[in-house]
Amino acid sequence: MSEQPANVDFWFDPLCPWAWLTSRWMLEVEKVRPVRTRWHVMSLAVLNEDKDVSEEYRTLLREAWGPARVAIAAEQRLGNDVLGPLYTALGNRYHLAKEPRTAETLTAALTEAGLPADLAEAADVTDYDDALRRSHHDGMDRVGYEVGTPVISVNGVSFFGPVVSPTPRADEAAKLWDGVLLVAGTDGFFELKRSRTRDPIFD
């Protein structure tokens, strides 16, 4: 009798490069461990809307609303299963191809994911903001608001991270996953942390 896959909940902002690298790790984990990832949207714009940040970062946050709204609109209309393919299509464009954060890029990603192109219209309206905030808070309430994305939840335990660069593959992905399970199963474990010494490395 085959082992039932463990469900892992993963919160991402489509524009965050660190969440992207960790999300690709989760896809690697799915190849080597009985794991199924359920994708959820959080928002760096919501997380930082009352914080004092640089003008450069504020510009990024303004641009972050659109892709997150589109992802929520797609989920609301067509169900949670569409988020994985849409996130991949968006991330390949934003993080690998370095395409601009425009309506054209959103439309191309939707088309690649097999979703209606008119969902791109959600980027510029507030119709889905309440649902976006609910999804955001569902993830962030689990870990606190002094962290960002990615957030993962496994076996009832939630963490910010892991933050990795580059994405671990194959056996390395499995080893990291086993470590996450180990700390998730340790009562009273809260945090491991060190400063980042490299930028996101995409492969």
PDB file of C-alpha atoms in Angstrom:
ATOM      1  CA  MET A   1       0.000   0.000   0.000  1.00  0.00           C
ATOM      2  CA  SER A   2       1.519   3.305  -1.123  1.00  0.00           C
ATOM      3  CA  GLU A   3       2.242   6.019   1.390  1.00  0.00           C
ATOM      4  CA  GLN A   4      -0.204   8.913   1.365  1.00  0.00           C
ATOM      5  CA  PRO A   5       1.497  12.173   0.378  1.00  0.00           C
ATOM      6  CA  ALA A   6       1.992  14.714   3.148  1.00  0.00           C
ATOM      7  CA  ASN A   7       0.336  18.055   2.451  1.00  0.00           C
ATOM      8  CA  VAL A   8       2.564  21.095   2.718  1.00  0.00           C
ATOM      9  CA  ASP A   9       1.067  24.586   2.562  1.00  0.00           C
ATOM     10  CA  PHE A  10       3.277  27.207   0.938  1.00  0.00           C
ATOM     11  CA  TRP A  11       2.645  30.976   0.921  1.00  0.00           C
ATOM     12  CA  PHE A  12       4.340  33.060  -1.770  1.00  0.00           C
ATOM     13  CA  ASP A  13       4.383  36.525  -3.251  1.00  0.00           C
ATOM     14  CA  PRO A  14       4.917  36.162  -7.028  1.00  0.00           C
ATOM     15  CA  LEU A  15       7.576  38.904  -7.061  1.00  0.00           C
ATOM     16  CA  CYS A  16       9.753  37.572  -4.223  1.00  0.00           C
ATOM     17  CA  PRO A  17      12.919  35.908  -5.587  1.00  0.00           C
ATOM     18  CA  TRP A  18      13.567  34.076  -2.312  1.00  0.00           C
ATOM     19  CA  ALA A  19      10.098  32.536  -2.301  1.00  0.00           C
ATOM     20  CA  TRP A  20      10.680  31.486  -5.911  1.00  0.00           C
ATOM     21  CA  LEU A  21      13.884  29.632  -5.072  1.00  0.00           C
ATOM     22  CA  THR A  22      12.218  27.852  -2.151  1.00  0.00           C
ATOM     23  CA  SER A  23       9.181  26.992  -4.262  1.00  0.00           C
ATOM     24  CA  ARG A  24      11.425  25.276  -6.820  1.00  0.00           C
ATOM     25  CA  TRP A  25      12.933  23.311  -3.932  1.00  0.00           C
ATOM     26  CA  MET A  26       9.443  22.129  -2.960  1.00  0.00           C
ATOM     27  CA  LEU A  27       8.905  20.872  -6.504  1.00  0.00           C
ATOM     28  CA  GLU A  28      12.198  18.971  -6.200  1.00  0.00           C
ATOM     29  CA  VAL A  29      11.027  17.525  -2.871  1.00  0.00           C
ATOM     30  CA  GLU A  30       7.857  16.262  -4.536  1.00  0.00           C
ATOM     31  CA  LYS A  31      10.047  14.119  -6.827  1.00  0.00           C
ATOM     32  CA  VAL A  32      11.912  12.389  -3.989  1.00  0.00           C
ATOM     33  CA  ARG A  33       9.507  12.355  -1.041  1.00  0.00           C
ATOM     34  CA  PRO A  34       5.750  11.646  -0.686  1.00  0.00           C
ATOM     35  CA  VAL A  35       4.787  15.319  -0.526  1.00  0.00           C
ATOM     36  CA  ARG A  36       2.095  17.424  -2.162  1.00  0.00           C
ATOM     37  CA  THR A  37       2.393  21.214  -2.113  1.00  0.00           C
ATOM     38  CA  ARG A  38      -0.692  23.396  -1.784  1.00  0.00           C
ATOM     39  CA  TRP A  39       0.023  26.936  -2.926  1.00  0.00           C
ATOM     40  CA  HIS A  40      -1.324  30.077  -1.277  1.00  0.00           C
ATOM     41  CA  VAL A  41      -0.830  33.776  -1.937  1.00  0.00           C
ATOM     42  CA  MET A  42       0.604  36.270   0.510  1.00  0.00           C
ATOM     43  CA  SER A  43       1.429  39.887  -0.260  1.00  0.00           C
ATOM     44  CA  LEU A  44       4.598  41.839   0.391  1.00  0.00           C
ATOM     45  CA  ALA A  45       2.536  44.953  -0.342  1.00  0.00           C
ATOM     46  CA  VAL A  46       0.110  44.121   2.474  1.00  0.00           C
ATOM     47  CA  LEU A  47       2.917  43.080   4.813  1.00  0.00           C
ATOM     48  CA  ASN A  48       4.780  46.381   4.360  1.00  0.00           C
ATOM     49  CA  GLU A  49       1.980  48.859   3.734  1.00  0.00           C
ATOM     50  CA  ASP A  50       2.439  50.583   7.118  1.00  0.00           C
ATOM     51  CA  LYS A  51       6.220  50.230   7.308  1.00  0.00           C
ATOM     52  CA  ASP A  52       8.926  52.795   6.644  1.00  0.00           C
ATOM     53  CA  VAL A  53      10.772  51.410   3.610  1.00  0.00           C
ATOM     54  CA  SER A  54      12.993  52.918   0.932  1.00  0.00           C
ATOM     55  CA  GLU A  55      11.387  54.543  -2.088  1.00  0.00           C
ATOM     56  CA  GLU A  56      12.965  51.886  -4.312  1.00  0.00           C
ATOM     57  CA  TYR A  57      11.313  49.131  -2.283  1.00  0.00           C
ATOM     58  CA  ARG A  58       8.064  51.100  -2.153  1.00  0.00           C
ATOM     59  CA  THR A  59       8.047  51.053  -5.973  1.00  0.00           C
ATOM     60  CA  LEU A  60       8.437  47.277  -5.926  1.00  0.00           C
ATOM     61  CA  LEU A  61       5.566  46.982  -3.441  1.00  0.00           C
ATOM     62  CA  ARG A  62       3.294  49.027  -5.685  1.00  0.00           C
ATOM     63  CA  GLU A  63       4.104  46.627  -8.531  1.00  0.00           C
ATOM     64  CA  ALA A  64       3.522  43.616  -6.265  1.00  0.00           C
ATOM     65  CA  TRP A  65      -0.226  44.250  -5.961  1.00  0.00           C
ATOM     66  CA  GLY A  66      -1.005  43.265  -9.557  1.00  0.00           C
ATOM     67  CA  PRO A  67       0.410  39.716  -9.746  1.00  0.00           C
ATOM     68  CA  ALA A  68      -0.914  38.842  -6.277  1.00  0.00           C
ATOM     69  CA  ARG A  69      -4.396  40.085  -7.177  1.00  0.00           C
ATOM     70  CA  VAL A  70      -4.351  38.096 -10.416  1.00  0.00           C
ATOM     71  CA  ALA A  71      -3.306  34.944  -8.566  1.00  0.00           C
ATOM     72  CA  ILE A  72      -6.118  35.378  -6.036  1.00  0.00           C
ATOM     73  CA  ALA A  73      -8.628  36.104  -8.812  1.00  0.00           C
ATOM     74  CA  ALA A  74      -7.579  32.898 -10.594  1.00  0.00           C
ATOM     75  CA  GLU A  75      -7.933  30.885  -7.403  1.00  0.00           C
ATOM     76  CA  GLN A  76     -11.319  32.422  -6.616  1.00  0.00           C
ATOM     77  CA  ARG A  77     -12.671  31.663 -10.075  1.00  0.00           C
ATOM     78  CA  LEU A  78     -11.084  28.286 -10.836  1.00  0.00           C
ATOM     79  CA  GLY A  79      -9.882  26.757  -7.571  1.00  0.00           C
ATOM     80  CA  ASN A  80      -6.642  26.294  -5.674  1.00  0.00           C
ATOM     81  CA  ASP A  81      -5.113  23.845  -8.156  1.00  0.00           C
ATOM     82  CA  VAL A  82      -4.500  26.614 -10.700  1.00  0.00           C
ATOM     83  CA  LEU A  83      -2.083  28.488  -8.436  1.00  0.00           C
ATOM     84  CA  GLY A  84       0.868  26.141  -8.963  1.00  0.00           C
ATOM     85  CA  PRO A  85       0.959  26.379 -12.779  1.00  0.00           C
ATOM     86  CA  LEU A  86       0.256  30.122 -12.681  1.00  0.00           C
ATOM     87  CA  TYR A  87       3.023  30.750 -10.126  1.00  0.00           C
ATOM     88  CA  THR A  88       5.469  28.801 -12.290  1.00  0.00           C
ATOM     89  CA  ALA A  89       4.491  30.760 -15.398  1.00  0.00           C
ATOM     90  CA  LEU A  90       4.819  34.079 -13.567  1.00  0.00           C
ATOM     91  CA  GLY A  91       8.071  33.167 -11.840  1.00  0.00           C
ATOM     92  CA  ASN A  92       9.750  31.972 -15.010  1.00  0.00           C
ATOM     93  CA  ARG A  93       9.000  35.345 -16.549  1.00  0.00           C
ATOM     94  CA  TYR A  94       9.818  37.571 -13.575  1.00  0.00           C
ATOM     95  CA  HIS A  95      12.831  35.771 -12.124  1.00  0.00           C
ATOM     96  CA  LEU A  96      14.425  33.901 -15.027  1.00  0.00           C
ATOM     97  CA  ALA A  97      13.503  35.848 -18.167  1.00  0.00           C
ATOM     98  CA  LYS A  98      13.498  39.200 -16.300  1.00  0.00           C
ATOM     99  CA  GLU A  99      10.366  40.282 -18.146  1.00  0.00           C
ATOM    100  CA  PRO A 100       8.750  43.580 -17.115  1.00  0.00           C
ATOM    101  CA  ARG A 101       5.937  43.645 -14.577  1.00  0.00           C
ATOM    102  CA  THR A 102       3.341  44.648 -17.139  1.00  0.00           C
ATOM    103  CA  ALA A 103      -0.152  43.588 -18.169  1.00  0.00           C
ATOM    104  CA  GLU A 104       1.367  41.860 -21.190  1.00  0.00           C
ATOM    105  CA  THR A 105       3.539  39.671 -18.969  1.00  0.00           C
ATOM    106  CA  LEU A 106       0.556  38.779 -16.779  1.00  0.00           C
ATOM    107  CA  THR A 107      -1.514  37.878 -19.831  1.00  0.00           C
ATOM    108  CA  ALA A 108       1.268  35.713 -21.268  1.00  0.00           C
ATOM    109  CA  ALA A 109       1.633  33.859 -17.961  1.00  0.00           C
ATOM    110  CA  LEU A 110      -2.104  33.256 -17.732  1.00  0.00           C
ATOM    111  CA  THR A 111      -2.155  31.916 -21.283  1.00  0.00           C
ATOM    112  CA  GLU A 112       0.773  29.593 -20.587  1.00  0.00           C
ATOM    113  CA  ALA A 113      -1.001  28.266 -17.498  1.00  0.00           C
ATOM    114  CA  GLY A 114      -4.163  27.614 -19.541  1.00  0.00           C
ATOM    115  CA  LEU A 115      -6.162  30.286 -17.729  1.00  0.00           C
ATOM    116  CA  PRO A 116      -8.493  32.976 -19.092  1.00  0.00           C
ATOM    117  CA  ALA A 117      -6.556  36.036 -20.218  1.00  0.00           C
ATOM    118  CA  ASP A 118      -9.204  38.371 -18.818  1.00  0.00           C
ATOM    119  CA  LEU A 119      -7.990  37.510 -15.299  1.00  0.00           C
ATOM    120  CA  ALA A 120      -5.193  40.023 -15.955  1.00  0.00           C
ATOM    121  CA  GLU A 121      -7.774  42.765 -15.439  1.00  0.00           C
ATOM    122  CA  ALA A 122      -7.780  41.930 -11.712  1.00  0.00           C
ATOM    123  CA  ALA A 123      -4.330  43.529 -11.381  1.00  0.00           C
ATOM    124  CA  ASP A 124      -5.710  47.057 -11.459  1.00  0.00           C
ATOM    125  CA  VAL A 125      -8.835  46.725  -9.319  1.00  0.00           C
ATOM    126  CA  THR A 126      -9.448  46.175  -5.621  1.00  0.00           C
ATOM    127  CA  ASP A 127     -12.227  43.594  -6.030  1.00  0.00           C
ATOM    128  CA  TYR A 128     -10.058  40.738  -4.747  1.00  0.00           C
ATOM    129  CA  ASP A 129      -8.157  42.605  -2.042  1.00  0.00           C
ATOM    130  CA  ASP A 130     -10.258  41.239   0.820  1.00  0.00           C
ATOM    131  CA  ALA A 131      -9.608  37.678  -0.343  1.00  0.00           C
ATOM    132  CA  LEU A 132      -5.916  38.492  -0.802  1.00  0.00           C
ATOM    133  CA  ARG A 133      -5.699  39.845   2.729  1.00  0.00           C
ATOM    134  CA  ARG A 134      -7.411  36.745   4.105  1.00  0.00           C
ATOM    135  CA  SER A 135      -4.967  34.451   2.323  1.00  0.00           C
ATOM    136  CA  HIS A 136      -2.059  36.631   3.443  1.00  0.00           C
ATOM    137  CA  HIS A 137      -3.126  36.617   7.087  1.00  0.00           C
ATOM    138  CA  ASP A 138      -3.801  32.883   7.035  1.00  0.00           C
ATOM    139  CA  GLY A 139      -0.109  32.375   6.358  1.00  0.00           C
ATOM    140  CA  MET A 140       1.419  35.212   8.349  1.00  0.00           C
ATOM    141  CA  ASP A 141      -0.670  34.668  11.472  1.00  0.00           C
ATOM    142  CA  ARG A 142       1.058  31.288  11.775  1.00  0.00           C
ATOM    143  CA  VAL A 143       4.588  32.712  11.936  1.00  0.00           C
ATOM    144  CA  GLY A 144       4.328  36.356  13.007  1.00  0.00           C
ATOM    145  CA  TYR A 145       4.773  39.592  11.127  1.00  0.00           C
ATOM    146  CA  GLU A 146       8.491  40.189  11.624  1.00  0.00           C
ATOM    147  CA  VAL A 147       9.218  37.819   8.712  1.00  0.00           C
ATOM    148  CA  GLY A 148       8.159  37.666   5.081  1.00  0.00           C
ATOM    149  CA  THR A 149       7.841  35.045   2.363  1.00  0.00           C
ATOM    150  CA  PRO A 150       8.133  32.125   1.911  1.00  0.00           C
ATOM    151  CA  VAL A 151       6.053  30.569   4.672  1.00  0.00           C
ATOM    152  CA  ILE A 152       5.557  26.810   4.801  1.00  0.00           C
ATOM    153  CA  SER A 153       3.323  24.751   7.064  1.00  0.00           C
ATOM    154  CA  VAL A 154       3.889  21.028   7.608  1.00  0.00           C
ATOM    155  CA  ASN A 155       2.332  18.697  10.159  1.00  0.00           C
ATOM    156  CA  GLY A 156       0.658  21.632  11.883  1.00  0.00           C
ATOM    157  CA  VAL A 157       3.952  23.522  12.328  1.00  0.00           C
ATOM    158  CA  SER A 158       4.687  26.666  10.295  1.00  0.00           C
ATOM    159  CA  PHE A 159       7.964  28.396   9.495  1.00  0.00           C
ATOM    160  CA  PHE A 160       9.335  31.332   7.584  1.00  0.00           C
ATOM    161  CA  GLY A 161      11.687  29.781   5.052  1.00  0.00           C
ATOM    162  CA  PRO A 162      13.764  27.864   4.382  1.00  0.00           C
ATOM    163  CA  VAL A 163      15.632  30.610   2.535  1.00  0.00           C
ATOM    164  CA  VAL A 164      18.018  29.044   0.018  1.00  0.00           C
ATOM    165  CA  SER A 165      20.236  30.126  -2.863  1.00  0.00           C
ATOM    166  CA  PRO A 166      20.546  28.323  -5.196  1.00  0.00           C
ATOM    167  CA  THR A 167      17.670  25.848  -5.117  1.00  0.00           C
ATOM    168  CA  PRO A 168      18.718  22.444  -3.709  1.00  0.00           C
ATOM    169  CA  ARG A 169      18.137  19.626  -6.188  1.00  0.00           C
ATOM    170  CA  ALA A 170      17.662  15.851  -5.987  1.00  0.00           C
ATOM    171  CA  ASP A 171      19.380  14.350  -2.918  1.00  0.00           C
ATOM    172  CA  GLU A 172      20.211  17.793  -1.514  1.00  0.00           C
ATOM    173  CA  ALA A 173      16.545  18.749  -1.721  1.00  0.00           C
ATOM    174  CA  ALA A 174      15.616  15.559   0.116  1.00  0.00           C
ATOM    175  CA  LYS A 175      18.164  16.167   2.881  1.00  0.00           C
ATOM    176  CA  LEU A 176      16.879  19.677   3.497  1.00  0.00           C
ATOM    177  CA  TRP A 177      13.301  18.412   3.575  1.00  0.00           C
ATOM    178  CA  ASP A 178      14.215  15.735   6.102  1.00  0.00           C
ATOM    179  CA  GLY A 179      15.780  18.452   8.241  1.00  0.00           C
ATOM    180  CA  VAL A 180      12.623  20.548   8.058  1.00  0.00           C
ATOM    181  CA  LEU A 181      10.589  17.553   9.204  1.00  0.00           C
ATOM    182  CA  LEU A 182      13.044  16.988  12.042  1.00  0.00           C
ATOM    183  CA  VAL A 183      12.749  20.508  13.453  1.00  0.00           C
ATOM    184  CA  ALA A 184       8.987  20.560  12.823  1.00  0.00           C
ATOM    185  CA  GLY A 185       8.736  17.505  15.054  1.00  0.00           C
ATOM    186  CA  THR A 186      10.822  19.035  17.850  1.00  0.00           C
ATOM    187  CA  ASP A 187       8.613  20.561  20.526  1.00  0.00           C
ATOM    188  CA  GLY A 188       9.661  24.095  21.380  1.00  0.00           C
ATOM    189  CA  PHE A 189      11.828  24.631  18.297  1.00  0.00           C
ATOM    190  CA  PHE A 190      11.388  28.137  16.892  1.00  0.00           C
ATOM    191  CA  GLU A 191      14.286  29.538  14.930  1.00  0.00           C
ATOM    192  CA  LEU A 192      17.591  29.085  13.146  1.00  0.00           C
ATOM    193  CA  LYS A 193      19.044  32.183  11.488  1.00  0.00           C
ATOM    194  CA  ARG A 194      22.144  33.542   9.812  1.00  0.00           C
ATOM    195  CA  SER A 195      22.764  36.545   7.573  1.00  0.00           C
ATOM    196  CA  ARG A 196      22.522  36.048   3.820  1.00  0.00           C
ATOM    197  CA  THR A 197      25.906  36.184   2.116  1.00  0.00           C
ATOM    198  CA  ARG A 198      24.752  35.804  -1.490  1.00  0.00           C
ATOM    199  CA  ASP A 199      22.044  37.091  -3.809  1.00  0.00           C
ATOM    200  CA  PRO A 200      19.368  34.844  -5.302  1.00  0.00           C
ATOM    201  CA  ILE A 201      20.987  32.413  -7.743  1.00  0.00           C
ATOM    202  CA  PHE A 202      18.625  31.200 -10.456  1.00  0.00           C
ATOM    203  CA  ASP A 203      19.340  28.104 -12.529  1.00  0.00           C
TER     204      ASP A 203
END
